[in-house]
Short mmCIF file of C-alpha atoms in Angstrom, two decimals:
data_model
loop_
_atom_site.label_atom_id
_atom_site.label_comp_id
_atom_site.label_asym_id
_atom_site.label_seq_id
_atom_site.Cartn_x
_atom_site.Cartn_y
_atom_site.Cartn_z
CA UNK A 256 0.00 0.00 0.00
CA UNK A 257 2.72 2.65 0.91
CA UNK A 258 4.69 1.95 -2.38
CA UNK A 259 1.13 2.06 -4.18
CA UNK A 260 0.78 5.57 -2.21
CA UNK A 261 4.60 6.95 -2.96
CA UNK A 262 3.87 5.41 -6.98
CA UNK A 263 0.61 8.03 -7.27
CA UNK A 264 2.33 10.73 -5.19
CA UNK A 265 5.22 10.73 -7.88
CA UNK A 266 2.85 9.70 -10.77
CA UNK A 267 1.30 13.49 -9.77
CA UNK A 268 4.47 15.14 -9.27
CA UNK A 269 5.12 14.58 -12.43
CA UNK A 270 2.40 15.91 -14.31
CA UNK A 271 2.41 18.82 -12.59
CA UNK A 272 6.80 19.54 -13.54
CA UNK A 273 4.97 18.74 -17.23
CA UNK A 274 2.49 21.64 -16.86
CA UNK A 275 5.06 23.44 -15.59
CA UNK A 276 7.15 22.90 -18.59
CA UNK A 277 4.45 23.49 -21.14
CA UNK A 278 3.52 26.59 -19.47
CA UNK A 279 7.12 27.47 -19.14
CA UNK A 280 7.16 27.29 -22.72
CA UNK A 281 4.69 29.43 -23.47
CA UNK A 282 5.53 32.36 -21.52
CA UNK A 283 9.21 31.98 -23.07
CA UNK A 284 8.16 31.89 -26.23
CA UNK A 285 6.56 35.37 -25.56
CA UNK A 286 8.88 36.71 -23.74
CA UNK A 287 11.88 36.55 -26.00
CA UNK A 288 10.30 36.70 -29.40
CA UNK A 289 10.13 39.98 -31.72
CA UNK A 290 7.02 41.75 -30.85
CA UNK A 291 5.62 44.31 -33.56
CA UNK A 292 4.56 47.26 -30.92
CA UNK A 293 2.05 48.36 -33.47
CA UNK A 294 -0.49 45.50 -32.35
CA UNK A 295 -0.61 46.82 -29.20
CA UNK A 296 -2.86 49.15 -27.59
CA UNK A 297 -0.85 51.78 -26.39
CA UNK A 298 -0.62 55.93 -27.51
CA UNK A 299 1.62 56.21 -30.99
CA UNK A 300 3.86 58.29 -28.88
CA UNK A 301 4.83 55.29 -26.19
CA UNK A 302 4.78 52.79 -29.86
CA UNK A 303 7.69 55.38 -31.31
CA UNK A 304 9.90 55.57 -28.27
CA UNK A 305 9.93 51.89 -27.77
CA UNK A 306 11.02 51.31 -31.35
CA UNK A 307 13.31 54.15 -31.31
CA UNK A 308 14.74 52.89 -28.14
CA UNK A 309 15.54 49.60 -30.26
CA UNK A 310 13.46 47.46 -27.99
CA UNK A 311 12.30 44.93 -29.37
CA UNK A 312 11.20 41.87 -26.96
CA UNK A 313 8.82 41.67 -23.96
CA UNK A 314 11.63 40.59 -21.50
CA UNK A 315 13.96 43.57 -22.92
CA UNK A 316 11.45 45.96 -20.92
CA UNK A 317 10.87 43.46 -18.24
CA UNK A 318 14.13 43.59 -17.09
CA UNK A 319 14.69 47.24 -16.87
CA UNK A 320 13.33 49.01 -14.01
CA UNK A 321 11.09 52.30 -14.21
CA UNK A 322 13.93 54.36 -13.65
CA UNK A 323 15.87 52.92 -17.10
CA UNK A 324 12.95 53.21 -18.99
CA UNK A 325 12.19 56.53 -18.72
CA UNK A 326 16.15 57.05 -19.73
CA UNK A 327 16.14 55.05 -22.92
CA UNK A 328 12.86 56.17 -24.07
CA UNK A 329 12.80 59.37 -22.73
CA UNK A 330 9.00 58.98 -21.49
CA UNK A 331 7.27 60.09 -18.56
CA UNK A 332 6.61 58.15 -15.63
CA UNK A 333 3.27 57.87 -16.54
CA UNK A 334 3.45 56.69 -20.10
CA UNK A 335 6.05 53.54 -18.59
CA UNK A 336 3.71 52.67 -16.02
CA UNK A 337 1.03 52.62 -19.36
CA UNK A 338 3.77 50.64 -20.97
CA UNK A 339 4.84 47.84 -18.46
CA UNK A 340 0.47 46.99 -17.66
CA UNK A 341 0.48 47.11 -21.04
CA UNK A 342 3.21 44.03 -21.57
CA UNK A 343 2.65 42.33 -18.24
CA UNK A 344 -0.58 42.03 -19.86
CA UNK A 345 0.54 39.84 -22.66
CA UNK A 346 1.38 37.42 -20.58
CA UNK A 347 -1.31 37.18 -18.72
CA UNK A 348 -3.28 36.71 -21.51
CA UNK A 349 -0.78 33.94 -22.73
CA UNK A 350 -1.65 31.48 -19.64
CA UNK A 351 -3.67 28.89 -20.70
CA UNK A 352 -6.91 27.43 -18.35
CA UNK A 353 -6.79 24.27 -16.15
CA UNK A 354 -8.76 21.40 -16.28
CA UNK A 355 -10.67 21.99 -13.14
CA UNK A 356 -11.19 25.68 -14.66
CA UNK A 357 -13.14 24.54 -17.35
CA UNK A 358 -14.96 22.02 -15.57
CA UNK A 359 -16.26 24.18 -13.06
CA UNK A 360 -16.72 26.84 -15.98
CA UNK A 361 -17.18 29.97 -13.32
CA UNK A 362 -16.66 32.46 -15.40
CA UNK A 363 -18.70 33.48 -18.45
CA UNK A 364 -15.90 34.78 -20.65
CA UNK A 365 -14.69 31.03 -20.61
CA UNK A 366 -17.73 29.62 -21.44
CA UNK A 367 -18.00 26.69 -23.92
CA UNK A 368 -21.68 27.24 -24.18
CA UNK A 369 -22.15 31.13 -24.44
CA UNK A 370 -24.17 31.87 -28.20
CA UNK A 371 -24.73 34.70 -30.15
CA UNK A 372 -28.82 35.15 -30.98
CA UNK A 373 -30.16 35.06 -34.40
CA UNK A 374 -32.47 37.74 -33.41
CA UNK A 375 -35.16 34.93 -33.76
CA UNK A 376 -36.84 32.32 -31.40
CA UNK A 377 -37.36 29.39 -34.62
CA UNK A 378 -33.91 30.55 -35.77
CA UNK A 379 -31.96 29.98 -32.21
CA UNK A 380 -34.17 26.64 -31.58
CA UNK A 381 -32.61 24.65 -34.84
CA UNK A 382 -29.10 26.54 -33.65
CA UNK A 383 -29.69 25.63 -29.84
CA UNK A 384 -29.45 29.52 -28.49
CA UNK A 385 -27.33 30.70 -31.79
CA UNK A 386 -23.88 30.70 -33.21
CA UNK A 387 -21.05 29.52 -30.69
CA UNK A 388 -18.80 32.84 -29.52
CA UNK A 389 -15.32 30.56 -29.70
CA UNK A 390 -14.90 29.05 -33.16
CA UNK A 391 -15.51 29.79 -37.40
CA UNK A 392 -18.72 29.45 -38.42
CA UNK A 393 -19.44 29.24 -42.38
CA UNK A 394 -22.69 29.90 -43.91
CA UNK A 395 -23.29 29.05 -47.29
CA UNK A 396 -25.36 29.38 -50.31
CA UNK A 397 -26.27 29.82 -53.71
CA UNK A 398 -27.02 33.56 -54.92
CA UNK A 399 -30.00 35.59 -53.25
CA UNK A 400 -30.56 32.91 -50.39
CA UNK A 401 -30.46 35.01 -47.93
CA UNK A 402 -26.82 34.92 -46.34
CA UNK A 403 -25.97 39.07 -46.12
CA UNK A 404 -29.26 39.61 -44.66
CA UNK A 405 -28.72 36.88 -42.08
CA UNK A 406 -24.89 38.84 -41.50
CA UNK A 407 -26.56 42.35 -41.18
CA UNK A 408 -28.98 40.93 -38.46
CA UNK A 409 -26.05 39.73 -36.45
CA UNK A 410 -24.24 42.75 -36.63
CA UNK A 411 -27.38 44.38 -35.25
CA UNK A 412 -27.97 41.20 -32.42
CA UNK A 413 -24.14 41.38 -31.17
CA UNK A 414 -25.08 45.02 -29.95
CA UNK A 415 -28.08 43.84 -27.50
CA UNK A 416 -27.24 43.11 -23.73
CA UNK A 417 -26.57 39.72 -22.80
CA UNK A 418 -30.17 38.89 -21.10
CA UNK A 419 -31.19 39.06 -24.94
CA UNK A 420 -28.66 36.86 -26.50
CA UNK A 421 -26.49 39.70 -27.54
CA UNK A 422 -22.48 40.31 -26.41
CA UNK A 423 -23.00 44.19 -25.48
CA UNK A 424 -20.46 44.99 -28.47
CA UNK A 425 -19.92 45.64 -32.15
CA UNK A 426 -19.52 44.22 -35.15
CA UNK A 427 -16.91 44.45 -37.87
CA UNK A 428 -17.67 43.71 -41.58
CA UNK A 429 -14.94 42.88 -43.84
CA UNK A 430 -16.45 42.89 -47.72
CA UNK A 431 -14.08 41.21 -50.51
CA UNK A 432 -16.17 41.80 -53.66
CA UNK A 433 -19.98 43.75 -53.32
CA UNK A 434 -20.25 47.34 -51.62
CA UNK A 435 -21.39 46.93 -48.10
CA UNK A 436 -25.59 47.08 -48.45
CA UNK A 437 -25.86 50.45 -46.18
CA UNK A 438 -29.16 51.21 -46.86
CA UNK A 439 -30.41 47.94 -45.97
CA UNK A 440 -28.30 48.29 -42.54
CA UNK A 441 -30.34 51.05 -41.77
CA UNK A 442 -33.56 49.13 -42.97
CA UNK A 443 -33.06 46.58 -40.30
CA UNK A 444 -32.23 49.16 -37.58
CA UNK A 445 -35.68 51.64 -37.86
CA UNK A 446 -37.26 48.10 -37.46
CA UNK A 447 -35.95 47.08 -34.57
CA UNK A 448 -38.50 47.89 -32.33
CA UNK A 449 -40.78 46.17 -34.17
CA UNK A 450 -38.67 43.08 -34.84
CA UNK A 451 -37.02 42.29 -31.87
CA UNK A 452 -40.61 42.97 -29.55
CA UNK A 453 -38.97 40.53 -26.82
CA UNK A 454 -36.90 43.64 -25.66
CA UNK A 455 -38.22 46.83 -24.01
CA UNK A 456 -38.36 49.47 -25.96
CA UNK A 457 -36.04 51.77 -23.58
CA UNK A 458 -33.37 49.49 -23.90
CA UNK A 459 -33.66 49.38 -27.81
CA UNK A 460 -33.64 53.45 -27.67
CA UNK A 461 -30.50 53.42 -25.55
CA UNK A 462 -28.61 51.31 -28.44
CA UNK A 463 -26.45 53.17 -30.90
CA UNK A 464 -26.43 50.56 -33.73
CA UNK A 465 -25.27 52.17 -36.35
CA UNK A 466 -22.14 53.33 -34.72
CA UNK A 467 -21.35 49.72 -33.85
CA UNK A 468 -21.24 48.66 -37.21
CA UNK A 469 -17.05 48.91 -38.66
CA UNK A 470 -16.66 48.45 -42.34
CA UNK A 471 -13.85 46.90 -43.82
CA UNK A 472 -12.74 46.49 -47.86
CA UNK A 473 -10.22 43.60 -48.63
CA UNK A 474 -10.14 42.56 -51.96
CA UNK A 475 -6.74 40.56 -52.26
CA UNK A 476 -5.43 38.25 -50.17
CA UNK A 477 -2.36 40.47 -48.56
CA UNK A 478 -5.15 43.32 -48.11
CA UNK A 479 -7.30 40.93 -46.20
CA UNK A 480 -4.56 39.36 -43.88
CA UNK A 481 -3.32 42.65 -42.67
CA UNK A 482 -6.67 43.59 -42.23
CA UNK A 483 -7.08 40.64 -39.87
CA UNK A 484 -3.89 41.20 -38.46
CA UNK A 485 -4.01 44.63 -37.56
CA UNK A 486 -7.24 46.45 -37.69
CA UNK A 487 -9.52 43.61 -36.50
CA UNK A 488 -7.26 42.66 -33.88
CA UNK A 489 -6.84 46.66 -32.69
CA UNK A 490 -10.31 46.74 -32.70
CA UNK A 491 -10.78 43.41 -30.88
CA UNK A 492 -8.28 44.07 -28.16
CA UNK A 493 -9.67 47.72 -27.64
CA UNK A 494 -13.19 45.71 -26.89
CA UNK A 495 -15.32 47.56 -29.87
CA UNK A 496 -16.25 44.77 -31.60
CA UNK A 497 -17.11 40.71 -30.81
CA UNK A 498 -18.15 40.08 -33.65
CA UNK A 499 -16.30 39.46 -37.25
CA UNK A 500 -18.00 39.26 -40.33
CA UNK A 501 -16.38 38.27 -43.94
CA UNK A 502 -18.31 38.27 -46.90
CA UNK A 503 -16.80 36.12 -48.70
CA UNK A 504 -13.52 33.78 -48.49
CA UNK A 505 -14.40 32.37 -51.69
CA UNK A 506 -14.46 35.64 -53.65
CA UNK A 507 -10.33 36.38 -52.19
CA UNK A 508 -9.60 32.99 -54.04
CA UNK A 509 -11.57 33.17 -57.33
CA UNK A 510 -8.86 34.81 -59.50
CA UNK A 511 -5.72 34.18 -57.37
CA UNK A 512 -5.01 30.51 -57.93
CA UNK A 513 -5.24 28.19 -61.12
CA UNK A 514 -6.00 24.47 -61.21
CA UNK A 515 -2.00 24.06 -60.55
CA UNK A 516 -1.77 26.41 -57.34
CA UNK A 517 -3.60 23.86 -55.50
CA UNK A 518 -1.00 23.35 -52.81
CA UNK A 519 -0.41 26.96 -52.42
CA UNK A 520 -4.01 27.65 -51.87
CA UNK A 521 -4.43 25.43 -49.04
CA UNK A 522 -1.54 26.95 -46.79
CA UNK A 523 -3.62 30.65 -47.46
CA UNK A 524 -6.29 28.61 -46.36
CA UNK A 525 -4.66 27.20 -43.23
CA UNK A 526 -2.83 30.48 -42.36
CA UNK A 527 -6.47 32.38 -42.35
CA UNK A 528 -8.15 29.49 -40.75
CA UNK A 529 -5.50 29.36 -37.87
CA UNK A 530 -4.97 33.29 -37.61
CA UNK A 531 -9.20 33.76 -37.20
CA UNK A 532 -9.21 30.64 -34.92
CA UNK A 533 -7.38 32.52 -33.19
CA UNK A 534 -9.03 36.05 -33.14
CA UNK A 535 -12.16 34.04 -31.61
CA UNK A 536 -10.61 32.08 -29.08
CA UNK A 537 -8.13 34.91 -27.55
CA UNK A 538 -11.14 37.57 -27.51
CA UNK A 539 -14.29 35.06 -27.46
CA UNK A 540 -15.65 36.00 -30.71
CA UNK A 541 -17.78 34.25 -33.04
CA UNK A 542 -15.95 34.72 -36.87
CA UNK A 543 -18.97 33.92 -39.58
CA UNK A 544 -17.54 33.14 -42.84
CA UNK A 545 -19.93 33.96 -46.32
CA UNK A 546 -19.18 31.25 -48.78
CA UNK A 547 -20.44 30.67 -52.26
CA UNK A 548 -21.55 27.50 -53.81
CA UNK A 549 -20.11 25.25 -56.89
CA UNK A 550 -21.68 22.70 -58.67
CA UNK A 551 -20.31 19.55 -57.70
CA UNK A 552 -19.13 17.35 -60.61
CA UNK A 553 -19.63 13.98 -59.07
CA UNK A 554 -21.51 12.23 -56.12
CA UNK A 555 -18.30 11.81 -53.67
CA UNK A 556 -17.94 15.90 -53.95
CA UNK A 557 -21.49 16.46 -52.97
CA UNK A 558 -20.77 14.01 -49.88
CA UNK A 559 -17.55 15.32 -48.38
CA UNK A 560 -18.97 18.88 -48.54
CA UNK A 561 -22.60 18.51 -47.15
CA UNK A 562 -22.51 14.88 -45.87
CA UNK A 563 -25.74 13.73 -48.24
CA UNK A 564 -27.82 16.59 -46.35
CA UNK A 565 -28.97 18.36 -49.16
CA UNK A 566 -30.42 16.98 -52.40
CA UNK A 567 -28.91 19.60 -54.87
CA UNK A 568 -25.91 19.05 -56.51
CA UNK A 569 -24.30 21.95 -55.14
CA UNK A 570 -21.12 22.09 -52.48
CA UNK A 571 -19.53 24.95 -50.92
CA UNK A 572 -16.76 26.44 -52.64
CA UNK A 573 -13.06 26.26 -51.28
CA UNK A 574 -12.77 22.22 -50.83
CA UNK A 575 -12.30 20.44 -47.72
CA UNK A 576 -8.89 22.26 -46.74
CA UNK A 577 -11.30 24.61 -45.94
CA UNK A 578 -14.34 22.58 -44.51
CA UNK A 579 -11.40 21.82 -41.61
CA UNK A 580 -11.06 25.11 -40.51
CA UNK A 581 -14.56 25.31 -39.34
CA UNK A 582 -16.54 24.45 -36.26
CA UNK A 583 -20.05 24.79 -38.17
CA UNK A 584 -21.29 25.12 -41.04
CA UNK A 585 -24.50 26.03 -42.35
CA UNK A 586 -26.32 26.21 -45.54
CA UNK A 587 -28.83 28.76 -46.70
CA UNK A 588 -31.56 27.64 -49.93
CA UNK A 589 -34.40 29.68 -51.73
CA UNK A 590 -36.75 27.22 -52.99
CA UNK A 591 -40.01 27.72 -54.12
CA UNK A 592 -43.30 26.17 -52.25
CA UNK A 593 -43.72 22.99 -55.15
CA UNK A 594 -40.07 22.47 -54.00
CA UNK A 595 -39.19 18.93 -51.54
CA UNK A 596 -37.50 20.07 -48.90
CA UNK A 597 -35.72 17.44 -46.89
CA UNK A 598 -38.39 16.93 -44.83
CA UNK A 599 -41.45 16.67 -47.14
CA UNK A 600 -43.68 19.36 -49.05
CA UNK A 601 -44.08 22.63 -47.56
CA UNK A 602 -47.10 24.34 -47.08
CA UNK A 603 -46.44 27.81 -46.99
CA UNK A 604 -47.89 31.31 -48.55
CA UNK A 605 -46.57 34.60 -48.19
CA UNK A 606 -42.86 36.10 -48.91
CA UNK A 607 -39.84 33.64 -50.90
CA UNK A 608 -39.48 30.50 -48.52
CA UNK A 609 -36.19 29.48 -47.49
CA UNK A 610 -34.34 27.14 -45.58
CA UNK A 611 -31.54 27.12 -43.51
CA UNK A 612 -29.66 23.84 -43.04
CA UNK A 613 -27.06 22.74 -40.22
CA UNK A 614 -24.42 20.50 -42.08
CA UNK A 615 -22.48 19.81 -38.88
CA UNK A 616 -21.46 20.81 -36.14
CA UNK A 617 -20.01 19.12 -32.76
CA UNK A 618 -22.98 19.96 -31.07
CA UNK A 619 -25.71 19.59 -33.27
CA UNK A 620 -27.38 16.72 -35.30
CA UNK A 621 -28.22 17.14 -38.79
CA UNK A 622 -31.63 19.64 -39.19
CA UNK A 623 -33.26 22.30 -41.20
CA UNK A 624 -35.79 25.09 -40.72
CA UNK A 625 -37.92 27.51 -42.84
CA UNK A 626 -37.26 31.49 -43.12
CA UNK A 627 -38.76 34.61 -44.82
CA UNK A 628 -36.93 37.83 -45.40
CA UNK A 629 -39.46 40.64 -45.17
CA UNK A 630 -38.50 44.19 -44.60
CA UNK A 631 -37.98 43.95 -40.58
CA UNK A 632 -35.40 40.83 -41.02
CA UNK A 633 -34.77 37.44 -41.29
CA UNK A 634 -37.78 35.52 -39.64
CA UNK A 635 -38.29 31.77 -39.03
CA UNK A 636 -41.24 30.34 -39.77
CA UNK A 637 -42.93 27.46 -38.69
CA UNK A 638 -44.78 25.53 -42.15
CA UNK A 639 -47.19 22.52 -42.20
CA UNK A 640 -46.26 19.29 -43.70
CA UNK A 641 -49.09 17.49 -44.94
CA UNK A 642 -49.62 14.09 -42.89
#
């Protein structure tokens, strides 16, 4: 029993000199790599003496005192006390979570089950509360199916407090091919008293949407990655927006690559994919992703891309390089009432029915629902299926 006792004791001694080590590793990797001062939040003035001063690591600064600061950058005491919270700060922010953190999930900002609301009761029940806050979501479709409208309402539903499945921030739309639809933004926000009746009006009055709302143009792929790099993640770290919106990867890709660039195009892919998995999970912020469609030119296509969910020979564009990057995807369709949906025939009159379709998704099964886009937003609707 006692060597059983001394095996378990050592057994956890060791685990712990491995966290130790991996952690270790972490914080050294920050501390002595090159930092670019211009990512970080600070006044131009403190950014310019640092680089004047030729310092160019996180333990460089750690290692002088207040004093020696002020000498080599010649900045006031107050602008190095601005500077050192500032770095300490990276590290802090480097630490990763325990086990026993995220089991007993106490705070919010680290929860695996926070959402972002559709704005929409039938729209959050298919997506179980909305779209996750950590992770890429894609959303996909064929032409006029609905997927800016569904972006614009998000933009809007990111801004409401968190009682009403908002995050109590903004939202930042990067467009890579169409002018950003401003007079339909503005639609959606003069109706949002009447669309989102769950919410008092007062509150609704005391929101500022279109202030909220940062527009971005990227319409190569070096354009778009130092927009990511920089302005989104300024923005992000400066806590105006938690939410990021790009409509669409495929449209950065459509000219760039030929049928020979294949390999090329998938470390793009992967270098976007990693850099906005990161955005969301080091500021908890939901990234949705507009894709197009293609037609698919055989049956195994049509499976690897929407795992036999839909019936249309139709997959999302950007190949499964891309499909790994993603924690969900979903796929928008207009159809027409004499149109099958997978469920059976819809019974429906009114506005253009469509359907929105989760493809996968860790946490949910395979399901659809119907929507309508009328002047006040995107609306789910509940149809009859004949018995």
């Amino acid at each position: 029993m006692k060597y059983i006792l001394m095996f378990c004791i050592s057994c956890m001694f060791d685990k712990t000199s491995i966290y130790r080590k991996s952690l270790g590793s972490v914080l050294t990797t920050v501390l002595y790599q090159d930092m670019d001062w211009d990512q970080f939040d600070m006044n131009p003035k403190v950014i310019a003496a640092v680089k004047k001063a030729n310092i160019k690591s996180v333990k460089e600064i750690l290692n002088l005192s207040g004093a020696d600061l002020q000498r080599l950058t010649k900045l006031s005491s107050m602008d190095v006390q601005c500077l050192l919270k500032t770095v300490s700060g990276t590290l802090r922010k480097s630490c990763v979570l325990t086990a026993l953190q995220l089991y007993q999930d106490k705070d919010h900002c680290t929860s695996q089950h926070q959402k972002l609301s559709l704005g929409c009761s039938v729209l959050d029940s298919l997506l179980r509360g909305g779209i996750p806050v950590v992770g890429i979501t894609e959303l996909a479709g064929e032409s006029s199916a609905g997927k800016t409208q569904i972006s614009l309402q998000l933009c809007l539903s990111v801004q409401y407090p968190y009682e009403y499945g908002g995050l109590e921030s903004g939202a930042v739309y990067i467009c890579t091919e169409d002018v950003f639809p401003n007079k339909r933004l503005q639609q959606l926000i003069d109706q949002q008293h009447t669309f989102r009746a769950d919410v008092p009006f007062d509150v609704i009055q005391k929101i500022k949407f279109g202030n909220s709302v940062f527009i971005e143009h990227a319409a190569d792929l070096d354009t778009f990655y130092n927009c990511i790099a920089k302005r989104i993640t300024l923005l992000l770290s400066r806590g105006m927006v938690r939410l990021v919106v790009i409509d669409s990867m495929a449209a950065l890709f459509r000219c760039e690559f030929g049928a020979k660039d294949s390999v090329m195009k998938a470390r793009y892919l992967q270098t976007f994919g990693a850099k906005l998995h990161n955005l969301s999970s080091r500021f908890r912020t939901p990234i949705l992703c507009i894709n197009q469609v293609t037609d698919a030119v055989d049956e195994t296509d049509v499976a690897q891309s929407n795992f036999g969910l839909l019936d249309k020979n139709i997959s999302p564009a950007l190949g499964l390089t891309w499909s790994n990057q993603l924690l969900m995807r979903l796929m928008a369709c207009r159809i027409t009432q004499s149109e099958q949906s997978p469920g059976g025939a819809l019974q429906h009159t009114g506005s253009v029915l469509r359907t929105l379709s989760v493809v996968f998704a860790p946490h949910l099964p395979q399901s659809f629902c119907c929507y309508a886009v009328n002047l006040e937003g995107v609306k789910g609707v509940k149809v009859k299926t004949p018995l």
